[in-house]
Tab-separated table of C-alpha atoms in Angstrom:
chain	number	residue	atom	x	y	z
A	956	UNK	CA	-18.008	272.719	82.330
A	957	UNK	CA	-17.514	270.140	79.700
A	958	UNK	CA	-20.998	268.520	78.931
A	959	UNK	CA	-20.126	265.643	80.213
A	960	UNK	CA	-20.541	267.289	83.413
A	961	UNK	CA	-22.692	268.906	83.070
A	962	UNK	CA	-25.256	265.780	82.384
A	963	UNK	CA	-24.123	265.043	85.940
A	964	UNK	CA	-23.723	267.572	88.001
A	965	UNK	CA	-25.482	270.695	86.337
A	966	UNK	CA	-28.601	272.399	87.006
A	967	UNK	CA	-28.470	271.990	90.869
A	968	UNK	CA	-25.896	272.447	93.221
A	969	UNK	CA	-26.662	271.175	97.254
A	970	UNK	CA	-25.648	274.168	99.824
A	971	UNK	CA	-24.118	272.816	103.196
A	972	UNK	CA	-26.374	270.140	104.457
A	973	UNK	CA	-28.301	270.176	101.587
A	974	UNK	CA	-29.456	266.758	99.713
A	975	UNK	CA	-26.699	265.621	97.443
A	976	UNK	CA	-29.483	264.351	94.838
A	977	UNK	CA	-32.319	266.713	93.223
A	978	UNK	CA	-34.828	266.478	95.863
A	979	UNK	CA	-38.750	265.632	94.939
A	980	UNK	CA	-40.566	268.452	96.227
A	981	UNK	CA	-44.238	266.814	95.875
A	982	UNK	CA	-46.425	269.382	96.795
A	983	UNK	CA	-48.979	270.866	94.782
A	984	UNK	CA	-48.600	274.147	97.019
A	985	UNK	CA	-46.524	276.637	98.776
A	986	UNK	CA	-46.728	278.671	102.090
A	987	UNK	CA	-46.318	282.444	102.529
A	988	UNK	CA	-46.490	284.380	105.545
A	989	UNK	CA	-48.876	286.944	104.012
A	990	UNK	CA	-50.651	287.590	100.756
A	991	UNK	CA	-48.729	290.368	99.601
A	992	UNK	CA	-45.482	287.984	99.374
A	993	UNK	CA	-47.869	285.624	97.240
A	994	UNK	CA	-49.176	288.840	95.814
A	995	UNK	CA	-45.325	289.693	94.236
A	996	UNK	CA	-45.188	286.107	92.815
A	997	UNK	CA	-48.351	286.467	90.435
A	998	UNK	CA	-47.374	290.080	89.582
A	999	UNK	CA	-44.134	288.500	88.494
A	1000	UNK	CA	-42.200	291.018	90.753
A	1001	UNK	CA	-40.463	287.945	92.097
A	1002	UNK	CA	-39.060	284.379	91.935
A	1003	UNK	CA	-40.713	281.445	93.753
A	1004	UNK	CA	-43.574	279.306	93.658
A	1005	UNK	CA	-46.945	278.941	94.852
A	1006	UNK	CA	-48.640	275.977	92.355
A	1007	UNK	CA	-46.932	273.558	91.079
A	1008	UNK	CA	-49.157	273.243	87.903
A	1009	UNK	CA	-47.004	276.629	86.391
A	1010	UNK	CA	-43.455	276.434	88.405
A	1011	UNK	CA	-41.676	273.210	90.566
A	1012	UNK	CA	-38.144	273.332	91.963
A	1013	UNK	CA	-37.931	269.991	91.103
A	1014	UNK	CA	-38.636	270.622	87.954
A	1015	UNK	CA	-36.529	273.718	87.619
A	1016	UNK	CA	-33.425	272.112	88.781
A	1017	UNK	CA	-33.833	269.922	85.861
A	1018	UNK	CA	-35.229	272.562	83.137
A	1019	UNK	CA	-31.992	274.405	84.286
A	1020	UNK	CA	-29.131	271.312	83.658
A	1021	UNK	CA	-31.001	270.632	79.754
A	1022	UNK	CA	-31.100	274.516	79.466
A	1023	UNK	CA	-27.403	274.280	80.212
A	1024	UNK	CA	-26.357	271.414	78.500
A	1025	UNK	CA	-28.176	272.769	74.974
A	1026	UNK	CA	-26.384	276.200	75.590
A	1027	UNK	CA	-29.552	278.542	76.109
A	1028	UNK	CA	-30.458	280.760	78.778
A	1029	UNK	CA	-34.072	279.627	79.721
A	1030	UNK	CA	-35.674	276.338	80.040
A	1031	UNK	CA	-38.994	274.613	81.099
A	1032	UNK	CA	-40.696	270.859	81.628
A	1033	UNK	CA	-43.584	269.829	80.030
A	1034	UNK	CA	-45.766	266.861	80.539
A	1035	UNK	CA	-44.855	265.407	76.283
A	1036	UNK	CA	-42.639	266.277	73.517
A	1037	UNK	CA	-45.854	267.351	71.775
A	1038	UNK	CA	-46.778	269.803	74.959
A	1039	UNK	CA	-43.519	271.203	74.162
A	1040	UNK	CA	-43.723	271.632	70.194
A	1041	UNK	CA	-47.117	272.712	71.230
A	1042	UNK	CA	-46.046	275.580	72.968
A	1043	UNK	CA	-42.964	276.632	71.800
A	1044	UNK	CA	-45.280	277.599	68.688
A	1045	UNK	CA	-48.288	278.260	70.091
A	1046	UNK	CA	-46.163	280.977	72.638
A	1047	UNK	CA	-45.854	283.048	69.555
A	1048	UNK	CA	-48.590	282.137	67.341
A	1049	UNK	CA	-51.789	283.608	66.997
A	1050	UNK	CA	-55.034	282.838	65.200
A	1051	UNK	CA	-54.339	284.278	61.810
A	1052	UNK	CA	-50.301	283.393	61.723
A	1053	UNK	CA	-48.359	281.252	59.465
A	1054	UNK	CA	-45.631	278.550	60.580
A	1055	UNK	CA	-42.893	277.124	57.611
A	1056	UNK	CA	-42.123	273.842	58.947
A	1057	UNK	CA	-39.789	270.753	57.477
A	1058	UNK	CA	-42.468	268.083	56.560
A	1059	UNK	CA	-39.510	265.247	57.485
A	1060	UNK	CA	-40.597	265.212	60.830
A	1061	UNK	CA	-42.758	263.149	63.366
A	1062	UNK	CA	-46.193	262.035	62.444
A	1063	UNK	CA	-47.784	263.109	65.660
A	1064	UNK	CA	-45.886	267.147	65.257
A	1065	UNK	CA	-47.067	266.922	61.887
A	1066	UNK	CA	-50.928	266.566	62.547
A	1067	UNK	CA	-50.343	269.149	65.577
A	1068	UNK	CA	-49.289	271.633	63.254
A	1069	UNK	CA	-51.664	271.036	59.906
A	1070	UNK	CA	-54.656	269.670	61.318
A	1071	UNK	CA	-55.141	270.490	65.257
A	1072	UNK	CA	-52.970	274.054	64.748
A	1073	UNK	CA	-55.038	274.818	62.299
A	1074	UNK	CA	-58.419	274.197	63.631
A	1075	UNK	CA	-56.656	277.643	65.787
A	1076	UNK	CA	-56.697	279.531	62.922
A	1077	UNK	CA	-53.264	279.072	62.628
A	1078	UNK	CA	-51.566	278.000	58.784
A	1079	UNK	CA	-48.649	276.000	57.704
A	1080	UNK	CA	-46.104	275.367	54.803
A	1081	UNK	CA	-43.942	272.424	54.315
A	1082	UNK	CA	-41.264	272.196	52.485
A	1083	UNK	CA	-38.725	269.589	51.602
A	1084	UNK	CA	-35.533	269.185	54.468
A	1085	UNK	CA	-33.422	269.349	51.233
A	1086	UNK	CA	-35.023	272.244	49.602
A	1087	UNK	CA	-33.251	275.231	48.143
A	1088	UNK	CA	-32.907	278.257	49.659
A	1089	UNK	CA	-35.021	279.796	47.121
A	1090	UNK	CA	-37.750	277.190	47.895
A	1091	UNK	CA	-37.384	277.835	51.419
A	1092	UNK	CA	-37.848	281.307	51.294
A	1093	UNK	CA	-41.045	281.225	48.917
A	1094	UNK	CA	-43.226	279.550	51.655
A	1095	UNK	CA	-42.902	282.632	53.838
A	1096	UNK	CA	-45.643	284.931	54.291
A	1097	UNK	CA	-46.070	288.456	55.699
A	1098	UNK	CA	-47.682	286.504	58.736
A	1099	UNK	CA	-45.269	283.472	59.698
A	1100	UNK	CA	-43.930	283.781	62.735
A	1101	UNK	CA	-41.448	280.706	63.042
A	1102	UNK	CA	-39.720	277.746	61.513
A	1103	UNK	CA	-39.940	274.274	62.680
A	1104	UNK	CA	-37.609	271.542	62.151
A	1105	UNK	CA	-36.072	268.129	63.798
A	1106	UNK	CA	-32.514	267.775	63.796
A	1107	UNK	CA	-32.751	264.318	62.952
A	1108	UNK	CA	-36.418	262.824	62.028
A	1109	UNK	CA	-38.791	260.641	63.376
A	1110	UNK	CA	-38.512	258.277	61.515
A	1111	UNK	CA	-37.367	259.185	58.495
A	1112	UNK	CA	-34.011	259.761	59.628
A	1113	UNK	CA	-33.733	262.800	57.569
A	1114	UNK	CA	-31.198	265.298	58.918
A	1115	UNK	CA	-32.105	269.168	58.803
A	1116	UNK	CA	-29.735	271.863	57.500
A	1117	UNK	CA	-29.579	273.753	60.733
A	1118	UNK	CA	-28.031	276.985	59.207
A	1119	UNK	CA	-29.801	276.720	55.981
A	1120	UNK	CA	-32.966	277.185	57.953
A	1121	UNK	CA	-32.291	279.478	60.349
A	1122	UNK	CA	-30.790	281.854	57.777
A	1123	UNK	CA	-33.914	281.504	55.986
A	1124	UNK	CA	-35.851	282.711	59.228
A	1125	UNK	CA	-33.310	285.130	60.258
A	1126	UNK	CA	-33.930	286.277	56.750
A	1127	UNK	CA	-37.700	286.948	57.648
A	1128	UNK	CA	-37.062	288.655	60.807
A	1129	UNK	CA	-38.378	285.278	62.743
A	1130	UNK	CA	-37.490	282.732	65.187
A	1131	UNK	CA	-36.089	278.779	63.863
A	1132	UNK	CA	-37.440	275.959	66.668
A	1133	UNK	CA	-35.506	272.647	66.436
A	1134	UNK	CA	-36.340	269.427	68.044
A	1135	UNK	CA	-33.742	267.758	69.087
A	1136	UNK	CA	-34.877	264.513	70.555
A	1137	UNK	CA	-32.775	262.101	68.328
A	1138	UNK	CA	-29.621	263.704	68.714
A	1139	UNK	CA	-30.003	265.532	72.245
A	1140	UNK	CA	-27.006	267.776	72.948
A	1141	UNK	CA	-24.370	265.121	73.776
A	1142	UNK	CA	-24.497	264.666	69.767
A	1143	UNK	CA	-25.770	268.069	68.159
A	1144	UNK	CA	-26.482	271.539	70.214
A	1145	UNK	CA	-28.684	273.268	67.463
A	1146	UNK	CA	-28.483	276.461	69.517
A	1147	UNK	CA	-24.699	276.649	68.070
A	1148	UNK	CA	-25.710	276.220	64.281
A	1149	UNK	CA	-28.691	279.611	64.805
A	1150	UNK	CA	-31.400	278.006	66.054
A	1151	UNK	CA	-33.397	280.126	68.703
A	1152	UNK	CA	-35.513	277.773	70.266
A	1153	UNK	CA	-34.777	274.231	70.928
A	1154	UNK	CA	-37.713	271.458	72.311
A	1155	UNK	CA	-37.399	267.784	73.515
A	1156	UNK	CA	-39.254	264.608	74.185
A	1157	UNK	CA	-37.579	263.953	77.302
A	1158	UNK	CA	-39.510	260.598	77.280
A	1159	UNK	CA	-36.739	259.290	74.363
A	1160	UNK	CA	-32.923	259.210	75.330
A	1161	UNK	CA	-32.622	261.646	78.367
A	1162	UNK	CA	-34.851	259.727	80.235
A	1163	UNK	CA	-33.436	256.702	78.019
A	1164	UNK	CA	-35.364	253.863	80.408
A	1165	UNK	CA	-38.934	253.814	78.978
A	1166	UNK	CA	-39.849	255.181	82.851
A	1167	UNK	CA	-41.348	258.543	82.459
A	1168	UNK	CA	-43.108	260.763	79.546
A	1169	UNK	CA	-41.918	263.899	79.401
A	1170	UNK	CA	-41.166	267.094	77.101
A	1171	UNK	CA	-38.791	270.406	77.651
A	1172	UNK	CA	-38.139	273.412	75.734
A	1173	UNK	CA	-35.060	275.541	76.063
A	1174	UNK	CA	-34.454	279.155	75.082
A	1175	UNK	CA	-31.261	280.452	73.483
A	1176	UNK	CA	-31.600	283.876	74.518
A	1177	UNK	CA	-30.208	284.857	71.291
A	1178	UNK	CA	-33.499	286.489	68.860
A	1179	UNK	CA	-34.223	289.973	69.910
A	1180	UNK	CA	-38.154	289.702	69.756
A	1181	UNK	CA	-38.314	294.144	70.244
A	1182	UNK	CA	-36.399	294.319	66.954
A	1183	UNK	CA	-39.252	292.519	65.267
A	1184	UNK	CA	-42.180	294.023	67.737
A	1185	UNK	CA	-44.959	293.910	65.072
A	1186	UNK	CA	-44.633	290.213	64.575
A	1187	UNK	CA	-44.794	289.534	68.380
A	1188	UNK	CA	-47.399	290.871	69.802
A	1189	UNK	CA	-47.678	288.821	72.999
A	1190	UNK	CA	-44.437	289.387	73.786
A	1191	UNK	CA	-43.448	292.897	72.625
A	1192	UNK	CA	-46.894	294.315	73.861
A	1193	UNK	CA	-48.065	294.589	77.376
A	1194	UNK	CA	-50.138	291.288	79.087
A	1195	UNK	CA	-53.304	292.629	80.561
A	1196	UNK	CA	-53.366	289.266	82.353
A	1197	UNK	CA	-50.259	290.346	84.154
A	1198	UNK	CA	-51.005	293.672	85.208
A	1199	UNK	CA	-49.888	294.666	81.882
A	1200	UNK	CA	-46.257	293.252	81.329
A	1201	UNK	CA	-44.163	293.543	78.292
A	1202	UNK	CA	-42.014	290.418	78.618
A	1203	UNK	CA	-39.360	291.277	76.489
A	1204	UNK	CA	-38.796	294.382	77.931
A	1205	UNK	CA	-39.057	293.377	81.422
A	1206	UNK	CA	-37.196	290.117	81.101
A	1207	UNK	CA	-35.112	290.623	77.866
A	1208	UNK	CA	-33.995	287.847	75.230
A	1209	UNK	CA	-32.126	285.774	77.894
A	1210	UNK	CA	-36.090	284.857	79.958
A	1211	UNK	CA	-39.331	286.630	77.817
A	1212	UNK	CA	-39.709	283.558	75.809
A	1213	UNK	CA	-39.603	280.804	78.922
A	1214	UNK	CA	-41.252	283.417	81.095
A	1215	UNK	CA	-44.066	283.750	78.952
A	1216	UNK	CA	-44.641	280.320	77.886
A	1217	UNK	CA	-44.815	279.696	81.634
A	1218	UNK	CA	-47.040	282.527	82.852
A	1219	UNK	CA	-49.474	282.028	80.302
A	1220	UNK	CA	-49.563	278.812	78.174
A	1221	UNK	CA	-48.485	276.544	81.573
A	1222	UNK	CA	-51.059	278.563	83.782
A	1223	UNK	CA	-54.158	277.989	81.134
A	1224	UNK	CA	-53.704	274.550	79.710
A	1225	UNK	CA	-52.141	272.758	82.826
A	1226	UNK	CA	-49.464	270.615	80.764
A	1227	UNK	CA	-46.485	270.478	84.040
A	1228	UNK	CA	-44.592	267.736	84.157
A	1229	UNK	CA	-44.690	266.009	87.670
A	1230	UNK	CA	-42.181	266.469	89.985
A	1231	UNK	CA	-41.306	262.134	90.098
A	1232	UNK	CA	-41.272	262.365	86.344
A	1233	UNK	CA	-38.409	264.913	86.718
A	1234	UNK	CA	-36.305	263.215	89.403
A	1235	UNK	CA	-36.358	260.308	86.891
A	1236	UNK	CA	-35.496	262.039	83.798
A	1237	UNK	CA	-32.914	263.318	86.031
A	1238	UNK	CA	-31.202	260.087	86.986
A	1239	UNK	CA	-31.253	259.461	82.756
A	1240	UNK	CA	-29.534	262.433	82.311
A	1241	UNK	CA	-26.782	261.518	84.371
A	1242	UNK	CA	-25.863	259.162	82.182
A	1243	UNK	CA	-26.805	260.532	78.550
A	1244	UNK	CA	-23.392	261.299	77.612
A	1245	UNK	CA	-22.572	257.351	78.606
A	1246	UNK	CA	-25.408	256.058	76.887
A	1247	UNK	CA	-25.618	257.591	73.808
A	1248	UNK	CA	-21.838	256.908	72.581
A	1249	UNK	CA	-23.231	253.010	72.872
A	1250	UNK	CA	-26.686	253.697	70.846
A	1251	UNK	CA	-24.818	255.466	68.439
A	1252	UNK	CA	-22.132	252.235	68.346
A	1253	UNK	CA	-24.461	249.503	68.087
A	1254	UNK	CA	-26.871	251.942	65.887
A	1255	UNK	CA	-23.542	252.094	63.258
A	1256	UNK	CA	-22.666	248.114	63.957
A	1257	UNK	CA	-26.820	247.054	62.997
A	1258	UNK	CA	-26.918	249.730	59.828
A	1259	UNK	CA	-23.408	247.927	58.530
A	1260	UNK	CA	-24.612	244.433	58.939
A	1261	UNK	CA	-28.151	244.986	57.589
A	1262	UNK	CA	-26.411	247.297	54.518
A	1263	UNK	CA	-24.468	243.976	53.634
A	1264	UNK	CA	-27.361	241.385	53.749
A	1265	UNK	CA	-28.973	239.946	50.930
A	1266	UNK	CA	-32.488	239.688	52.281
A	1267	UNK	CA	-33.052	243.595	53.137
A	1268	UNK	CA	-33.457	246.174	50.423
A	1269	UNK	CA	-32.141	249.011	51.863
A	1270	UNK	CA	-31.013	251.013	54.410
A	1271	UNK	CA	-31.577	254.410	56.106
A	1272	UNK	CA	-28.995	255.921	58.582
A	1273	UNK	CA	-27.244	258.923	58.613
A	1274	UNK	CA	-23.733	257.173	59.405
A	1275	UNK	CA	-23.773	255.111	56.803
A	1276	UNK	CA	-21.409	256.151	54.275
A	1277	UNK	CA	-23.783	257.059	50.953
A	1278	UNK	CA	-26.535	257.502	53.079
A	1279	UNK	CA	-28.773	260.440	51.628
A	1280	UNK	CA	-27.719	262.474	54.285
A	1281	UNK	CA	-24.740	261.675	55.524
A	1282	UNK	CA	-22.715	264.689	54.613
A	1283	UNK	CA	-24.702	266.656	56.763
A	1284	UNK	CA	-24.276	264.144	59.588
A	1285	UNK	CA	-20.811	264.729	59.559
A	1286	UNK	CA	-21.270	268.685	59.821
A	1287	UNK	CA	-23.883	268.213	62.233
A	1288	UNK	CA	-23.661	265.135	64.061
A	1289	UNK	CA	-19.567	264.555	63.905
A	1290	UNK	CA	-19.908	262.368	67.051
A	1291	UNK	CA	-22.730	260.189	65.839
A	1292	UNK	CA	-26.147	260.697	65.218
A	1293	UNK	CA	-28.730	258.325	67.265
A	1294	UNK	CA	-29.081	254.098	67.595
A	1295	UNK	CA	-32.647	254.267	65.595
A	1296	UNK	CA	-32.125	252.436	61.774
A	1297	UNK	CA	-34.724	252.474	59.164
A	1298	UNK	CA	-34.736	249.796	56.704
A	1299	UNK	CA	-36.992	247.241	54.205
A	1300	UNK	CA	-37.112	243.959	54.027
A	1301	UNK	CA	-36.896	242.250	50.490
A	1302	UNK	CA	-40.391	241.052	49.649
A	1303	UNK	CA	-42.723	243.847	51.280
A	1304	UNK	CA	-45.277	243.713	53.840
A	1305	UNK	CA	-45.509	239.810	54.546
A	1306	UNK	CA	-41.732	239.158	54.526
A	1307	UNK	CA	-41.339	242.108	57.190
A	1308	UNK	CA	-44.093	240.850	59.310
A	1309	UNK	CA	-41.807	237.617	59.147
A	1310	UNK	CA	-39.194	239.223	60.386
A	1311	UNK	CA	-40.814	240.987	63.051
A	1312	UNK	CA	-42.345	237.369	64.198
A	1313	UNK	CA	-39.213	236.046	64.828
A	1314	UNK	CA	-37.455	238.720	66.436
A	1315	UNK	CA	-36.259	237.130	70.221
A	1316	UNK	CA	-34.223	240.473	72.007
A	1317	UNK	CA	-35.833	243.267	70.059
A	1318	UNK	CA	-39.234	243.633	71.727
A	1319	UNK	CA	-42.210	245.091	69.700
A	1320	UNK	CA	-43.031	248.706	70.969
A	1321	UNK	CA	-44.312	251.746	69.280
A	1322	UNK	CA	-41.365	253.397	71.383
A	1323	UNK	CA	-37.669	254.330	70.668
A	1324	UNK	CA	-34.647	255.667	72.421
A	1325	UNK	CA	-34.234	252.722	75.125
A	1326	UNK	CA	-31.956	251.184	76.847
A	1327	UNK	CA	-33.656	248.032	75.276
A	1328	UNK	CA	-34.145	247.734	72.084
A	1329	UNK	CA	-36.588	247.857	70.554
A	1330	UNK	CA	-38.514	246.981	66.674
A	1331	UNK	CA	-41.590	248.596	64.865
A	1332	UNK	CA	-43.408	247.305	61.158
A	1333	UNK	CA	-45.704	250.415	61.019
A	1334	UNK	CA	-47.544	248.682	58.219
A	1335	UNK	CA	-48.988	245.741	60.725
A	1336	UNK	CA	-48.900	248.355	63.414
A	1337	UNK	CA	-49.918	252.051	63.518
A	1338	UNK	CA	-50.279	251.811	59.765
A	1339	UNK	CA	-52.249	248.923	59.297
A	1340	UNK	CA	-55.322	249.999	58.272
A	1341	UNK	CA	-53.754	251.402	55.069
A	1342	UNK	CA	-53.385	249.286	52.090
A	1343	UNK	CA	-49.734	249.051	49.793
A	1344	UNK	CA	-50.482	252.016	47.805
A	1345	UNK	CA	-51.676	254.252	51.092
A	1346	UNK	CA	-48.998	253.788	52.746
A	1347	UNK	CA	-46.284	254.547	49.984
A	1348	UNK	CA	-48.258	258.204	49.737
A	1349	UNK	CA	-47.722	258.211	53.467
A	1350	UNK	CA	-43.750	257.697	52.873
A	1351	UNK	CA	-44.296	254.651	54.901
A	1352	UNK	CA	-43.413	251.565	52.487
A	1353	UNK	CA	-44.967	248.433	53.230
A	1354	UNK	CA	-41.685	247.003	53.641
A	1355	UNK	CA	-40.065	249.478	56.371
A	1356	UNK	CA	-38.844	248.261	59.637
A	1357	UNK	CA	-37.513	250.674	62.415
A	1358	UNK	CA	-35.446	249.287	64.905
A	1359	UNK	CA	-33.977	251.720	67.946
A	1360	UNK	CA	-30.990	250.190	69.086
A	1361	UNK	CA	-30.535	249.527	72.923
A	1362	UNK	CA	-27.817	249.468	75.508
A	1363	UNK	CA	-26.996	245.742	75.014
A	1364	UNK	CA	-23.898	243.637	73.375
A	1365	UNK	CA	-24.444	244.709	69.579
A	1366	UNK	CA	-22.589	241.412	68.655
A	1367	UNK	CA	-26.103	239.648	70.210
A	1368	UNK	CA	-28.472	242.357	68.775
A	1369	UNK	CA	-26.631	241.714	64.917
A	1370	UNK	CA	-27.455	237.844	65.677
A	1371	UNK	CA	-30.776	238.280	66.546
A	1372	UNK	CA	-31.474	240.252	63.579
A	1373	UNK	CA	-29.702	237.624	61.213
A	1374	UNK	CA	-31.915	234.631	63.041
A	1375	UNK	CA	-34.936	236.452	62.018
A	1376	UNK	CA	-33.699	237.312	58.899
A	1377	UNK	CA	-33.419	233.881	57.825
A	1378	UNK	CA	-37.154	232.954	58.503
A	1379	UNK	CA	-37.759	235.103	55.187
């Protein structure tokens, strides 16, 4: 099926009589007729459920249409975007290993992996989106054990060479983990371009409504973890926990990755998505493939018009012709790229917060992705107890404004932004 389709009918299909919608199954438990059919289930010698804080078939039916519609073979909920970055590195990550990761990505991944990941006992190296390949390949180590990267970043807007990274890990005999949460797969399907694993924020434009937190990670099926055995332990070695499985040789490339990361990381540290919180991001992801051509209209309409006014400085969006980046867009993102814009406003801190005062449609919200739109001044915001000179070393510039374009008329969201505009 064409994605389109699949964003509305794939992952569940009703048998006769069957609800036409996803049902909610809200249980936290599940009945068997005796305990050696329960028995099978933690053994992993069969499919089904019996707590909903590892497995849901809620949740499943919806893991299985984002599994789909990114191209993998294997895919899970969580209950964030960072649960899911979380895991996805933490499945194959030990105390000891090494991560390279893109440092153009979101504050909140970035502290996961170089202060909280490393607390574990885990290290990382950044490196430059746009670095060379001979840069890239001189922060590996013996002990990394994957590459991290966002296809397009929060908020920097930076978009990542998907094949020029996973070459590099390829190179090193290890996995490449994308997130895709700007671009989801209607726009970019990193899976296509070599990346092996691919995570979400479901809480940004699947679910697209502001309605439910959420996070997913999706497996491509593609890295054979027995060809590099020594580097994966927990996978290539048999799980004492589980009576002594070897995932990857009991469940191959296409489920050892999601099978694990269920089994263990999902049964220890709890982080399920519920079962509402799916049902919703369902209903969003009906529509994704609607909704995003419109961000990704008024997101090009609001860059042009802000591009061409005299009171803002400058300009960050991948569409733009010019734009740092926007060669790779076109590789990349040929259908668009997201409805989030990055710009300054001539005259710094106090002329943004003008701006921001006077803003009437865009509401104020340390969110993006929404069908309304919506404005952030980091600097008088999460940022503000940093001074000018803090916050350029942060790559925040007192000046910055992101605005996430909505759903609505972008005619109304251009004159909105040119009202404010002229209060500075």
């Amino acid at each position: 099926m064409k994605l389109n389709t699949i964003c509305v009918q794939g992952g569940y299909t009703p048998g006769n009589g069957e609800p036409r919608q996803i049902p909610i199954i809200q249980s936290t438990t599940f009945k068997y007729a005796t305990g050696e059919d329960m028995g099978k289930l933690f053994d992993l010698e069969a499919s089904g459920y019996f707590y909903t804080r590892l497995q849901n078939p809620t949740n499943d039916h919806v893991a299985a249409k984002i599994a789909e519609l990114e191209g993998g073979t294997a895919g899970m909920l969580t209950s964030s975007g960072q649960a899911a970055n979380f895991f996805a590195l933490f499945n194959i990550c030990n105390s000891g290993d090494h991560i390279v990761s893109s440092s153009s990505i979101y504050g909140g991944t970035f502290n996961l992996i170089d202060v909280t990941m490393r607390k574990m006992g885990i290290e990382a190296t950044f490196v430059a989106p746009d670095c060379t390949e001979e840069e890239l390949a001189a922060a590996f180590r013996p002990n990394t054990k994957a590459v991290f990267g966002e296809t397009i970043a929060n908020p920097a807007l930076t978009v990542l060479d998907i094949e020029k990274f996973a070459k590099a890990a390829h190179a090193h005999g290890v996995p490449l983990i994308v997130d895709n949460t700007f671009a989801t797969p209607v726009n970019c399907r990193p899976i296509q371009w070599g990346a092996d694993i691919v995570t979400h924020s479901t809480t940004k434009y699947m679910d697209g409504h502001g309605a439910c937190v959420g996070g997913a990670i999706v497996d491509s099926g593609n890295f054979d973890w027995m060809a590099h055995a020594e580097k994966f332990p927990g996978l290539c070695t048999p799980d004492e926990s589980y009576h002594g499985i070897t995932y990857a040789e009991k469940f191959g490339k296409a489920g050892a990755f999601i099978t694990k990361c269920t089994a263990q990381l999902m049964r220890d540290f709890g982080c399920i998505q519920s079962p509402q919180h799916a049902f919703i991001l369902n209903l969003g992801l009906e529509s994704l493939h609607v909704r995003m051509a419109r961000h990704c209209e008024n997101g090009q309409a609001v860059a042009e018009f802000l591009q061409n006014h005299p009171k803002v400085g400058w300009v960050t969006y991948p569409g733009l012709p010019g734009d740092k980046y926007h060669e790779l867009a076109k590789k990349y993102l040929p259908s668009g790229s997201c409805g989030v814009v990055s710009f300054g406003v001539k005259g710094g801190r106090k002329a943004a917060e003008t701006f921001m005062s006077h803003l009437k449609l865009a509401a104020i919200e340390t969110h993006v992705a929404d069908a309304r739109t919506c404005c952030l001044h980091p600097a008088s915001t999460t940022h503000r107890q940093m001074n000018d000179e803090q916050l350029v070393a942060a790559g925040v510039s007192p000046d910055l404004v992101r605005l996430s374009c909505g759903l609505e008329d972008k005619e109304d969201l251009i004159a909105d932004l040119s009202q404010a505009l002229d209060q500075v």
